[in-house]
Short mmCIF file of C-alpha atoms in Angstrom, two decimals:
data_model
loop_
_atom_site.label_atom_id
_atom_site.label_comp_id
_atom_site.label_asym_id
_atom_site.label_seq_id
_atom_site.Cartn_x
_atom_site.Cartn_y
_atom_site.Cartn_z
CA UNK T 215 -20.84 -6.29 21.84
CA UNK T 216 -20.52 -2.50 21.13
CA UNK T 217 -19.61 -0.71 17.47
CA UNK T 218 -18.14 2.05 17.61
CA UNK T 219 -18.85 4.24 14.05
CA UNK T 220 -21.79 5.66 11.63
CA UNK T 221 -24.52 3.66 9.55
CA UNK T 222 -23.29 5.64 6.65
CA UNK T 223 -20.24 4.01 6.28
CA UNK T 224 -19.37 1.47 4.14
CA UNK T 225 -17.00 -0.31 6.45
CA UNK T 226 -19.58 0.00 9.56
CA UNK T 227 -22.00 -1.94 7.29
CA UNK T 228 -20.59 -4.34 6.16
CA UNK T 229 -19.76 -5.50 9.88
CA UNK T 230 -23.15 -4.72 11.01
CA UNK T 231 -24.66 -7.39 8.48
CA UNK T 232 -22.47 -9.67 9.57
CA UNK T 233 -23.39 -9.50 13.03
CA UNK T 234 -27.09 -9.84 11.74
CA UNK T 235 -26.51 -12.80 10.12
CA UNK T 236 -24.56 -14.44 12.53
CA UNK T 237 -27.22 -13.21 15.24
CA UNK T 238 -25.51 -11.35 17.20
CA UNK T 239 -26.62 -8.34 19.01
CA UNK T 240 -25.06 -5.27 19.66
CA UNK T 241 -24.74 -1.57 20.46
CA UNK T 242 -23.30 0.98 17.96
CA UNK T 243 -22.16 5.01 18.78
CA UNK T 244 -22.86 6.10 15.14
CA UNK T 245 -19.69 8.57 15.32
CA UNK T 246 -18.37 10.14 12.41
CA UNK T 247 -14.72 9.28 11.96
CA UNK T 248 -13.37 12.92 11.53
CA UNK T 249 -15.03 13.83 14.93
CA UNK T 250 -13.84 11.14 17.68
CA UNK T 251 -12.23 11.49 20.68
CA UNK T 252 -8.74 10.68 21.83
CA UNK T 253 -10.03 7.46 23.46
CA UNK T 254 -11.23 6.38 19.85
CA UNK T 255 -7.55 7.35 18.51
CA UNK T 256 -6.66 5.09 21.14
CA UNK T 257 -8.90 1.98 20.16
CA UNK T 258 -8.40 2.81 16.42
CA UNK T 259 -4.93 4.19 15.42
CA UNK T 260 -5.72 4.85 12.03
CA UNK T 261 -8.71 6.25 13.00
CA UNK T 262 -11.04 3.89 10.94
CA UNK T 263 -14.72 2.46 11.84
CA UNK T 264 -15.40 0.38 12.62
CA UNK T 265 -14.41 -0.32 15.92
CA UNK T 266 -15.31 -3.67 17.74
CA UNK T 267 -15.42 -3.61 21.32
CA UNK T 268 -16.17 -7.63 22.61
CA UNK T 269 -15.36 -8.11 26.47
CA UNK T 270 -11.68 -7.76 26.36
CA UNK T 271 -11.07 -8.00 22.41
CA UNK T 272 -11.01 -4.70 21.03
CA UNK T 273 -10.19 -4.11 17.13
CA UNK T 274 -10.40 -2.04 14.69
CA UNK T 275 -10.36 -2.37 10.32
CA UNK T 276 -13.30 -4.49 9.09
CA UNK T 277 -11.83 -7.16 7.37
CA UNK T 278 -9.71 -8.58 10.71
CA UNK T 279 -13.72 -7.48 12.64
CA UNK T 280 -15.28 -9.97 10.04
CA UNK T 281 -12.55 -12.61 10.09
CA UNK T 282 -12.85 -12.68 13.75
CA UNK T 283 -16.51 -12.92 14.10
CA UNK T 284 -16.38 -15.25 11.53
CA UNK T 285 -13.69 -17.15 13.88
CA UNK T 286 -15.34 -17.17 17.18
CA UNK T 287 -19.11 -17.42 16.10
CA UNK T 288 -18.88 -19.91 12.90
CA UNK T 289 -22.47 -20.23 12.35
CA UNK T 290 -23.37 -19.49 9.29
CA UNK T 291 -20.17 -19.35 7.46
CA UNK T 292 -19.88 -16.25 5.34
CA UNK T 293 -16.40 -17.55 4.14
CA UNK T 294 -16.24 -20.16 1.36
CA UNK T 295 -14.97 -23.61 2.26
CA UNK T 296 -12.96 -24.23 -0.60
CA UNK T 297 -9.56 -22.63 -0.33
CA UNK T 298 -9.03 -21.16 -3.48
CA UNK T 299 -12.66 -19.86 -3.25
CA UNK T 300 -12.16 -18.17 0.38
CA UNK T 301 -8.92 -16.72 -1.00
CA UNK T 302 -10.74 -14.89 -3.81
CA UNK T 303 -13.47 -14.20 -1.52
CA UNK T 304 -10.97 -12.20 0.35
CA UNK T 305 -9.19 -10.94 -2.31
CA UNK T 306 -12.74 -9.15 -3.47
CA UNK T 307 -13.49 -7.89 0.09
CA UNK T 308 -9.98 -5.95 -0.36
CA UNK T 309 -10.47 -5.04 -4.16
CA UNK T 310 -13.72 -3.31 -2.53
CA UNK T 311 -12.16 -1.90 0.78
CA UNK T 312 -9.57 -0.44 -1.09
CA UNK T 313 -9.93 0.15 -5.01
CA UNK T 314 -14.20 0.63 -3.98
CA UNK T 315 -13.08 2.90 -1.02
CA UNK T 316 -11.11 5.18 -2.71
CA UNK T 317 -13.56 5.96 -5.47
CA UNK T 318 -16.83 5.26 -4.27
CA UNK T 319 -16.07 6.90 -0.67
CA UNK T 320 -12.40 9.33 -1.11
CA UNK T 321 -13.76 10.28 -4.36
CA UNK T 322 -17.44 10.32 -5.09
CA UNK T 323 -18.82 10.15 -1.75
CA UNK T 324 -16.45 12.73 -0.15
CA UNK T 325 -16.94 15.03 -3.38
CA UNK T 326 -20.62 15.09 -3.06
CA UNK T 327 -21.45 14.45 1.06
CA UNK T 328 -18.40 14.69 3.06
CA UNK T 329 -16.72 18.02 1.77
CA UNK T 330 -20.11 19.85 1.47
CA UNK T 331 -21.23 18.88 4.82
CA UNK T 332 -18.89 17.89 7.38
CA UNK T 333 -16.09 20.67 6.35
CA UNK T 334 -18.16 23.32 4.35
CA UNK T 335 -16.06 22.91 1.29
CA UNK T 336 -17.56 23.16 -2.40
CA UNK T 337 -17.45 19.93 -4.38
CA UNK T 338 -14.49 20.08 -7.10
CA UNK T 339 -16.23 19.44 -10.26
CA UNK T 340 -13.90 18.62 -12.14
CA UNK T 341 -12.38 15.98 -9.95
CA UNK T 342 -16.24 15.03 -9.55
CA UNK T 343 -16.39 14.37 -13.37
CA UNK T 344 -13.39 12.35 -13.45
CA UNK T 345 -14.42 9.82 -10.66
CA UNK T 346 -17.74 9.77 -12.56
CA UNK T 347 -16.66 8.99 -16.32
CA UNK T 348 -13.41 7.04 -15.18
CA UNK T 349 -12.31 5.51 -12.35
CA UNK T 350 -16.36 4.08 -11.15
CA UNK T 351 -16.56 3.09 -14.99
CA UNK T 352 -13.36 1.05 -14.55
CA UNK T 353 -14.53 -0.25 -11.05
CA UNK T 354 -17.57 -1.44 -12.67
CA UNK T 355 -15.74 -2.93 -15.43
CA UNK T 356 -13.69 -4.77 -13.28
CA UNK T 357 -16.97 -6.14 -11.01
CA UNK T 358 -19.05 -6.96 -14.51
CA UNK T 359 -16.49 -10.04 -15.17
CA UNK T 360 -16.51 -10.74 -11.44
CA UNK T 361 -20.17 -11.28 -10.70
CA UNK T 362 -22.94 -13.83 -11.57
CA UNK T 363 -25.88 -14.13 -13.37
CA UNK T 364 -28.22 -15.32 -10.50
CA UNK T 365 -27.02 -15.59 -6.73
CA UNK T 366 -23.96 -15.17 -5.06
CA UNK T 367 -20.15 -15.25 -5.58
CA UNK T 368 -19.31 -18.69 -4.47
CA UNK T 369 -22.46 -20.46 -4.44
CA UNK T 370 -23.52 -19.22 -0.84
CA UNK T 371 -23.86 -15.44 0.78
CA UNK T 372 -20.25 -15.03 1.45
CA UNK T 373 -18.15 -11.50 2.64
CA UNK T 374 -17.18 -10.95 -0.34
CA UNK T 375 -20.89 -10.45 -1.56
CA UNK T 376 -21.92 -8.25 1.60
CA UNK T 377 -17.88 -6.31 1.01
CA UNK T 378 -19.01 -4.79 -2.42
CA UNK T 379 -22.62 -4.48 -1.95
CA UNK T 380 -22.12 -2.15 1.13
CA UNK T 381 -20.41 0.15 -1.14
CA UNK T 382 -23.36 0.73 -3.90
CA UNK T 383 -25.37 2.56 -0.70
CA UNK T 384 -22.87 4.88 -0.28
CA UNK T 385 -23.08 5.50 -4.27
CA UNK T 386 -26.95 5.67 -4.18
CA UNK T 387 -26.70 8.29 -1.53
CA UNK T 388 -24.22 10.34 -3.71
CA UNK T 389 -27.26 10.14 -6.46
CA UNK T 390 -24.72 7.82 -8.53
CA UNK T 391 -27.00 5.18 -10.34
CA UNK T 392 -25.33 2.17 -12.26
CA UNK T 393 -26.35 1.82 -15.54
CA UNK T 394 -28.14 -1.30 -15.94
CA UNK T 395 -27.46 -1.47 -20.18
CA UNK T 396 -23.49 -1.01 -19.87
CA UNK T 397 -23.32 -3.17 -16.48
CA UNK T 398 -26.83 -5.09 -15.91
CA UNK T 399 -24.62 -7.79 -14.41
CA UNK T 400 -23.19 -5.53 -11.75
CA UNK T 401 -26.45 -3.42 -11.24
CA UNK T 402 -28.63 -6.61 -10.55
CA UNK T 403 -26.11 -8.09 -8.29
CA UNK T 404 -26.11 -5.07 -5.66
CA UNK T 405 -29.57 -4.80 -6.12
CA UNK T 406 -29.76 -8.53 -5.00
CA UNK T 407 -27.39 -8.24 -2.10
CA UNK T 408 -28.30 -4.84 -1.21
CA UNK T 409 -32.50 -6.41 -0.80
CA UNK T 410 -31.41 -9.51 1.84
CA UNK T 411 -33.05 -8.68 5.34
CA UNK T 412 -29.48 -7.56 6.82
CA UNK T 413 -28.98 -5.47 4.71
CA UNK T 414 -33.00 -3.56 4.42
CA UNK T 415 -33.20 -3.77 8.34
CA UNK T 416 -29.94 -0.68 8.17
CA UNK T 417 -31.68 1.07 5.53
CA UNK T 418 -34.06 3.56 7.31
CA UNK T 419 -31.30 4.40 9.61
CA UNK T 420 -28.88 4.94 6.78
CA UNK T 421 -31.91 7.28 4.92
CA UNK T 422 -32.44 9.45 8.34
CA UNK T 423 -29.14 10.02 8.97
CA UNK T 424 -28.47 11.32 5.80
CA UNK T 425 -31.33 14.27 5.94
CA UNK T 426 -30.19 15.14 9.27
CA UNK T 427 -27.56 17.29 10.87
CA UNK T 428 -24.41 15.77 12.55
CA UNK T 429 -24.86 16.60 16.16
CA UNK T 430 -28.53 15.38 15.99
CA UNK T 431 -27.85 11.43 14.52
CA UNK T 432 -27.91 10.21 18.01
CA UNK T 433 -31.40 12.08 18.61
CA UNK T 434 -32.90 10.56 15.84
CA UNK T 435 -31.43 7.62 16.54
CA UNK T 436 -32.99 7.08 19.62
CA UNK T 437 -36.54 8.06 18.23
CA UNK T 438 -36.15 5.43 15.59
CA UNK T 439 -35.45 3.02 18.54
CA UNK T 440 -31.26 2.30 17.05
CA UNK T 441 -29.70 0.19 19.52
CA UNK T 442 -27.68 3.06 21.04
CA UNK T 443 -24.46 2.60 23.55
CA UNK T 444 -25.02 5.25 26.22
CA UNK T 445 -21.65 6.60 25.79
CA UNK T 446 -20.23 8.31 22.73
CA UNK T 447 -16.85 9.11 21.46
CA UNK T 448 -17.29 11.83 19.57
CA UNK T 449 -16.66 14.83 21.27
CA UNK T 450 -16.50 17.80 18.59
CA UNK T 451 -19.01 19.31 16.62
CA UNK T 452 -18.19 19.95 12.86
CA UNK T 453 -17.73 23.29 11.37
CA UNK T 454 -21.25 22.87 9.50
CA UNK T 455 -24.03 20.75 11.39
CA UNK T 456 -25.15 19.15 8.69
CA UNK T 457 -24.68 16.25 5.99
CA UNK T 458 -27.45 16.30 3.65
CA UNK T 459 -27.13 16.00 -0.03
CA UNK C 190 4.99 -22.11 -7.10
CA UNK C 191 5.69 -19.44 -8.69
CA UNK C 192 6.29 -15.23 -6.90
CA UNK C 193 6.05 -12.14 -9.03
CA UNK C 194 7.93 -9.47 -7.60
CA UNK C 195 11.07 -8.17 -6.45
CA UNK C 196 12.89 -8.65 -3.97
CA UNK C 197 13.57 -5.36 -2.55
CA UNK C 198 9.56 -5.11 -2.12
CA UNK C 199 8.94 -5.68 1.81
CA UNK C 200 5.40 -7.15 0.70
CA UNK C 201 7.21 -10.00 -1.41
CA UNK C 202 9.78 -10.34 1.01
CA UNK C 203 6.82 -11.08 3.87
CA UNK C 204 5.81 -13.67 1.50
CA UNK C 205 8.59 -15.35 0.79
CA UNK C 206 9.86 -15.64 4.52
CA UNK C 207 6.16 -17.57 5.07
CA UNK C 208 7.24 -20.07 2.01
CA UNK C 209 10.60 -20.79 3.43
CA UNK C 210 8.91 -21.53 7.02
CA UNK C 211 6.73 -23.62 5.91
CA UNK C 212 9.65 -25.54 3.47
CA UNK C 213 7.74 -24.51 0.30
CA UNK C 214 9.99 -23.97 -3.25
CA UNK C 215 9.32 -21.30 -5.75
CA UNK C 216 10.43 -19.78 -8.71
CA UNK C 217 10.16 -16.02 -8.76
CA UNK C 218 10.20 -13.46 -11.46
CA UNK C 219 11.52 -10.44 -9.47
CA UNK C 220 9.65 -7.45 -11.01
CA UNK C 221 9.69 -3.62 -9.84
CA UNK C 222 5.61 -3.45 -10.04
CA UNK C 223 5.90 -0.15 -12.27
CA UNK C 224 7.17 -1.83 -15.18
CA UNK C 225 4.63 -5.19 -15.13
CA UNK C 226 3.59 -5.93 -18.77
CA UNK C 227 -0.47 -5.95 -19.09
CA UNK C 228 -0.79 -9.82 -18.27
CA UNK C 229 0.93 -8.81 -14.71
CA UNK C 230 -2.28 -5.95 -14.62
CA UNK C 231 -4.52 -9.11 -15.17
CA UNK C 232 -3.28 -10.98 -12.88
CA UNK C 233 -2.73 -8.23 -10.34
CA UNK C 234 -5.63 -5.60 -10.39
CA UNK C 235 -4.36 -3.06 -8.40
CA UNK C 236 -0.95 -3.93 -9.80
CA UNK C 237 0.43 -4.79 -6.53
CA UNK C 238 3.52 -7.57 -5.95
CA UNK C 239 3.74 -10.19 -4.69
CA UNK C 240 1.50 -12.12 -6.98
CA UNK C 241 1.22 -15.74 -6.34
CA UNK C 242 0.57 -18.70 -8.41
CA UNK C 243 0.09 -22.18 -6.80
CA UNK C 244 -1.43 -24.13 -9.66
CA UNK C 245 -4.71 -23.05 -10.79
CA UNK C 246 -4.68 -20.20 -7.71
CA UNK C 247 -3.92 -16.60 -8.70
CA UNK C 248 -3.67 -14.19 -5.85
CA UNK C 249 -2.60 -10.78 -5.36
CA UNK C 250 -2.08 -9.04 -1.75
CA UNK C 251 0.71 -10.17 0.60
CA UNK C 252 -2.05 -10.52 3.28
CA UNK C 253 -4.62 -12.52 1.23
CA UNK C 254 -1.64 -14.68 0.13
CA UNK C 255 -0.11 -15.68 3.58
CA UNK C 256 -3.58 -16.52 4.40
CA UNK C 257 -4.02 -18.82 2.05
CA UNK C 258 -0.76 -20.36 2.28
CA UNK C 259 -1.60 -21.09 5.96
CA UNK C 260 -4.71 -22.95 5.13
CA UNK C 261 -3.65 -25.00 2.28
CA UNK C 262 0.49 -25.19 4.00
CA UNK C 263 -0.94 -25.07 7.89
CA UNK C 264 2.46 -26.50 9.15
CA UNK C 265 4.05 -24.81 11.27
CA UNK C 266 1.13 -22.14 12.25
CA UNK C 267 2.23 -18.52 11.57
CA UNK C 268 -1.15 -17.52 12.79
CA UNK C 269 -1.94 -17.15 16.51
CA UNK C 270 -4.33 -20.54 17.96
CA UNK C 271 -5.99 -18.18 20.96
CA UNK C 272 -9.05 -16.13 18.43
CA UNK C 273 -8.16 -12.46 20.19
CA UNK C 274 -4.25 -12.91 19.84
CA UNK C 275 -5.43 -14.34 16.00
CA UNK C 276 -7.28 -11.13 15.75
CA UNK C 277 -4.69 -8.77 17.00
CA UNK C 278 -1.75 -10.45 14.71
CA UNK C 279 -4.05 -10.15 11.96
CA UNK C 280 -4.45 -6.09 12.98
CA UNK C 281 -0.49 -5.62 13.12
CA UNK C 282 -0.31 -7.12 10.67
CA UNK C 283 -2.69 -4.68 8.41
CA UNK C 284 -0.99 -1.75 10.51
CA UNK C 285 2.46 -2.88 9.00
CA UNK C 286 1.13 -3.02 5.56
CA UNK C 287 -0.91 0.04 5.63
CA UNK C 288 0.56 2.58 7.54
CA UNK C 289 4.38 1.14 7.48
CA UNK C 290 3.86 0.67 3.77
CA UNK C 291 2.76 4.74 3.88
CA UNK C 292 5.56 6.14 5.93
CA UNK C 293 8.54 3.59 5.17
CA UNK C 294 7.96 3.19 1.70
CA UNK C 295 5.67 5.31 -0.08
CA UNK C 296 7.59 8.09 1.63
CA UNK C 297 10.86 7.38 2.76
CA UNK C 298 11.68 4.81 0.18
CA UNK C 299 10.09 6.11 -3.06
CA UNK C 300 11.87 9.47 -1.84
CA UNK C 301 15.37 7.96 -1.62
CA UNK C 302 15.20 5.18 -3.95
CA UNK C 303 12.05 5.08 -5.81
CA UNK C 304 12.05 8.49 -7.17
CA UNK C 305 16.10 9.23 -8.00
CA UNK C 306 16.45 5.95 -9.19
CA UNK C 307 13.47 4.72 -11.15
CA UNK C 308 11.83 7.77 -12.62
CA UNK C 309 14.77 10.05 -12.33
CA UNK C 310 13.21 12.62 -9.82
CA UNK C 311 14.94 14.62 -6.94
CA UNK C 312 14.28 13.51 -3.38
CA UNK C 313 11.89 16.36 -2.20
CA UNK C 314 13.89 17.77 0.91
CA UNK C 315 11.08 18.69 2.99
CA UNK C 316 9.13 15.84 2.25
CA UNK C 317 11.69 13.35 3.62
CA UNK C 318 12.87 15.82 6.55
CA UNK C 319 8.79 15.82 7.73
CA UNK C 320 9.02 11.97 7.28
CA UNK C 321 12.02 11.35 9.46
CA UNK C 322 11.10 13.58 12.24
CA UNK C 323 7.53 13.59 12.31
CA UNK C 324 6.26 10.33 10.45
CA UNK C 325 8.35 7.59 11.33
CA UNK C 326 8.20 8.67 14.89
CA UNK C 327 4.91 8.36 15.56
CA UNK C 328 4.86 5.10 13.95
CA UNK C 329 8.18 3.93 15.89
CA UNK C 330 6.18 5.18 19.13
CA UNK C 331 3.04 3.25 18.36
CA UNK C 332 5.46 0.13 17.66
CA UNK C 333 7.38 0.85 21.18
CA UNK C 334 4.21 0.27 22.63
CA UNK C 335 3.55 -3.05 20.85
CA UNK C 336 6.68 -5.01 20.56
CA UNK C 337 7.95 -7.29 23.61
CA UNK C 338 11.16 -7.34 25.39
CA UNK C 339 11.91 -10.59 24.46
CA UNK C 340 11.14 -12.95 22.04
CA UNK C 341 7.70 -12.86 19.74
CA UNK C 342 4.30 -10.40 19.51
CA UNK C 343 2.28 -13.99 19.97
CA UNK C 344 4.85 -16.31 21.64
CA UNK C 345 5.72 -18.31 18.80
CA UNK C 346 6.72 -16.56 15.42
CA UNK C 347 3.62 -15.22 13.90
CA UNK C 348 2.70 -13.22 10.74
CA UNK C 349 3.06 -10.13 12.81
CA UNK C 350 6.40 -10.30 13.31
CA UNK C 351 7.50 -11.10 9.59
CA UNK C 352 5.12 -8.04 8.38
CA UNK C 353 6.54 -5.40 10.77
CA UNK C 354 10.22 -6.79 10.64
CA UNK C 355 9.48 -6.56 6.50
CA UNK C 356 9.65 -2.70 6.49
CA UNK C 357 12.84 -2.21 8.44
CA UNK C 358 14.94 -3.74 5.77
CA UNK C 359 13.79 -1.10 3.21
CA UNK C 360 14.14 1.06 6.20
CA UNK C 361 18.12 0.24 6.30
CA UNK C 362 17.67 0.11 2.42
CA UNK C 363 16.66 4.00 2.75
CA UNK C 364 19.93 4.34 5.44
CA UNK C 365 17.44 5.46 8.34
CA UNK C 366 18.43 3.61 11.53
CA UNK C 367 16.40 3.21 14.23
CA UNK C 368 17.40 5.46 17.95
CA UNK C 369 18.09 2.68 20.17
CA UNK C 370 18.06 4.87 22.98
CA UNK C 371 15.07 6.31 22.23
CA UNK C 372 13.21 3.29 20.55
CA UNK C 373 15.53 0.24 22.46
CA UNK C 374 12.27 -2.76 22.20
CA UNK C 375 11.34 -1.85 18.52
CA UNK C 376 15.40 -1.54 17.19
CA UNK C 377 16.42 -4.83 19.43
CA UNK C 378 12.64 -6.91 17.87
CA UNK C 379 13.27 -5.67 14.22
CA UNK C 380 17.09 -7.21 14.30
CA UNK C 381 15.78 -10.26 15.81
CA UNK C 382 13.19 -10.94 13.12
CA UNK C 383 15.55 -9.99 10.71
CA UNK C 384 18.27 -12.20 12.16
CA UNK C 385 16.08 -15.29 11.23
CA UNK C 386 17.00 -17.60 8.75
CA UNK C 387 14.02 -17.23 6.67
CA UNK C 388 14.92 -13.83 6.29
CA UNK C 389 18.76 -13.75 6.24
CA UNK C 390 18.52 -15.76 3.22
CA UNK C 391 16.89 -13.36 1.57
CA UNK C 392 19.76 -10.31 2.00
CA UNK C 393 22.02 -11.03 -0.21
CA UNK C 394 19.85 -10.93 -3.05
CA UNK C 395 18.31 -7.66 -2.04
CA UNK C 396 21.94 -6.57 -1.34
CA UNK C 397 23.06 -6.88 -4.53
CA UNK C 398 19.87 -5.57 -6.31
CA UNK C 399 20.18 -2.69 -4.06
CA UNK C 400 23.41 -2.30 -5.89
CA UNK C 401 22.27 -2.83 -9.53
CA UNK C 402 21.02 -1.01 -12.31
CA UNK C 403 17.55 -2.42 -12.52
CA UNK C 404 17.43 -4.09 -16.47
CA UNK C 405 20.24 -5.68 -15.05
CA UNK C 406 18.43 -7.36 -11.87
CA UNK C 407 17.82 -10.88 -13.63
CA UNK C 408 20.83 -11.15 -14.90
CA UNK C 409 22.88 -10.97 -10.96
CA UNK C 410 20.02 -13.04 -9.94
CA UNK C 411 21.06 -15.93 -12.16
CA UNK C 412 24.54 -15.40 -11.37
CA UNK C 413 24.14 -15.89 -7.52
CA UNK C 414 21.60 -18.70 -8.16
CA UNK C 415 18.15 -17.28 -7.27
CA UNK C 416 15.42 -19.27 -7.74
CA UNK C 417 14.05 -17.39 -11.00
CA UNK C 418 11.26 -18.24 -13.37
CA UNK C 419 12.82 -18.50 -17.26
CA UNK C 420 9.47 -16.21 -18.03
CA UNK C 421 9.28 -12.38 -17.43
CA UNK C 422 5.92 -10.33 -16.31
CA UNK C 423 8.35 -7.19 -16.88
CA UNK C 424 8.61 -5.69 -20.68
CA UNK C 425 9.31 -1.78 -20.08
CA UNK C 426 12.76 -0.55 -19.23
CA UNK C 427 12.79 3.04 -16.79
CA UNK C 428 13.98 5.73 -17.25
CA UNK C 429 17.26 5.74 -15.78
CA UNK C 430 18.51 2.25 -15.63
CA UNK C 431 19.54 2.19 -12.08
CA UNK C 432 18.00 1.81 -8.46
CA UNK C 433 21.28 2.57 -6.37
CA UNK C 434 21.62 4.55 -3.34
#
């Protein structure tokens, strides 16, 4: 099984912890979106990682990744098995792919590590300051009556747990820390998802990457022993080499 | 059952063709989402239609909600058996909604309708000239590619179908027909789907809303007979009373 897209993204995490926990190896080219190929325009038409290449299946968008993994390899289920349940599971995985994505990645993320480093643009502070004292305050509202005291979601690890957890990295690597006194709910819940095996295994990966230039992730990579495809899809280098915050 | 939402949204009207094919009844409270009272924000996050409500289950996404409504209504399947062709419905699905729900309605739509019609803007000229010539191309190309000759995506009528044939009603809506010389598979599959009964029950209601200033939309309902609910998630009235184009 090959993945085609970066340990820093959110999406590309999420997928790769469920192929942990379902056991399944793989190989990953760590592209950046912005910098693929044609080819991966051609697996990915939206141009989103993750891709999944498995023998002849090829897809792209993490949620229908998941769903199918979760199809074809059952064991253990990461969807709940009461209906109403799994539909809210999946309703959380999109509040966090989409309402998460825009502010945690298009906003705070992009702000602070993507404009800076990939296209050599200054942050805009006051856009900055707005994601910051508005929209992640109302995200957090939102996940505060969401989450539990103790555990998971629904009982068991589910994708919905893994969906919104994946997302707190990214906001740790933009130096965003959740207050723990206006949202100790929400702050001990990533910290609890964000500490299962799966999800520590992707960590030193994830902490590389981000202190080291763009054309040298695969070289690191392969010092740290990643399980590397041989082939890459990225063929462009970006305008700065580097993505360090 | 009950459907929040109007419908001249192609994300209700998705959902409502899945109720009819699988012979489930519901009342519906046809809201433009821009003018949903604060309870429809509780119930709907991200303030999206459709909303559903089967009993004690509250869901909001078109996608999330024909999911659910296949595994609690499985009869007849609207989702692929084989897991790849499962996979790859799922994926046209999320194209359709995604980047359909960009270019067809975010853009062409809001620009024709949307805009003149609920918040009493001007079309923006350029806007809708790069849409029609540069945006709904490419998708109409990537759909070319896609659709079959004959018959269904899957074989049997799947969610793919009804999420792609959705947008080409608020495509006519908008008065943009699709090249049949240029586009012959995509123009012949979207008047196919829409031919269906499912979804030919459907146009006269949007028909006539089409036609109607919007505070009035409940009121033609009731006189053709729509199924409505006696309560309202809508309290605000726009700014120019009327959607017509």
């Amino acid at each position: 099984m090959k993945i085609i897209g970066t340990y820093l993204s959110p999406y590309v995490r999420k997928v790769l912890v469920v192929l942990d926990l379902k056991g399944l190896s793989y190989e990953i080219d760590p592209i950046i979106p912005f910098l693929g190929d044609e080819r991966f325009a051609g697996l990915s038409p939206l141009r989103r990682i993750p891709v999944l290449i498995d023998g002849a299946v090829t897809l792209s968008d993490s949620s229908i990744i998941c769903q199918y993994l979760e199809d074809r390899y059952p064991k253990p289920a990461l969807y709940p098995v009461d209906l109403a349940d799994r539909a809210r599971a999946r309703w959380l995985e999109e509040y966090a792919d989409t309402r998460m994505g825009e502010v945690f990645i298009w906003q705070l993320f992009n702000q602070v590590a993507i404009n800076p480093y990939v296209w050599g643009k200054k942050p805009d502070e006051a856009a900055l300051a707005k994601t910051t004292t508005e929209e992640m305050p109302q995200v957090l509202d939102y996940l505060e009556a969401q989450v539990p005291q103790q555990g998971f979601l629904f009982g068991d690890l589910s994708i919905a747990d893994i969906s919104i957890a994946a997302f707190f990295r990214n906001a740790a690597f933009a130096r965003f820390r959740v207050d723990t006194e206006r949202w100790p709910l929400t702050a001990a819940f990533a910290g609890r998802v964000l500490g299962l095996e799966a999800f520590a295994r992707l960590k030193p990966y994830e902490d590389r990457l981000m202190r080291t230039p763009i054309p040298k992730h695969r070289s690191v990579l392969t010092e740290m022993g990643a399980p590397l495809t041989s082939e890459t899809y990225a063929t462009v280098t970006p305008r700065r080499g580097i993505m360090r915050i």
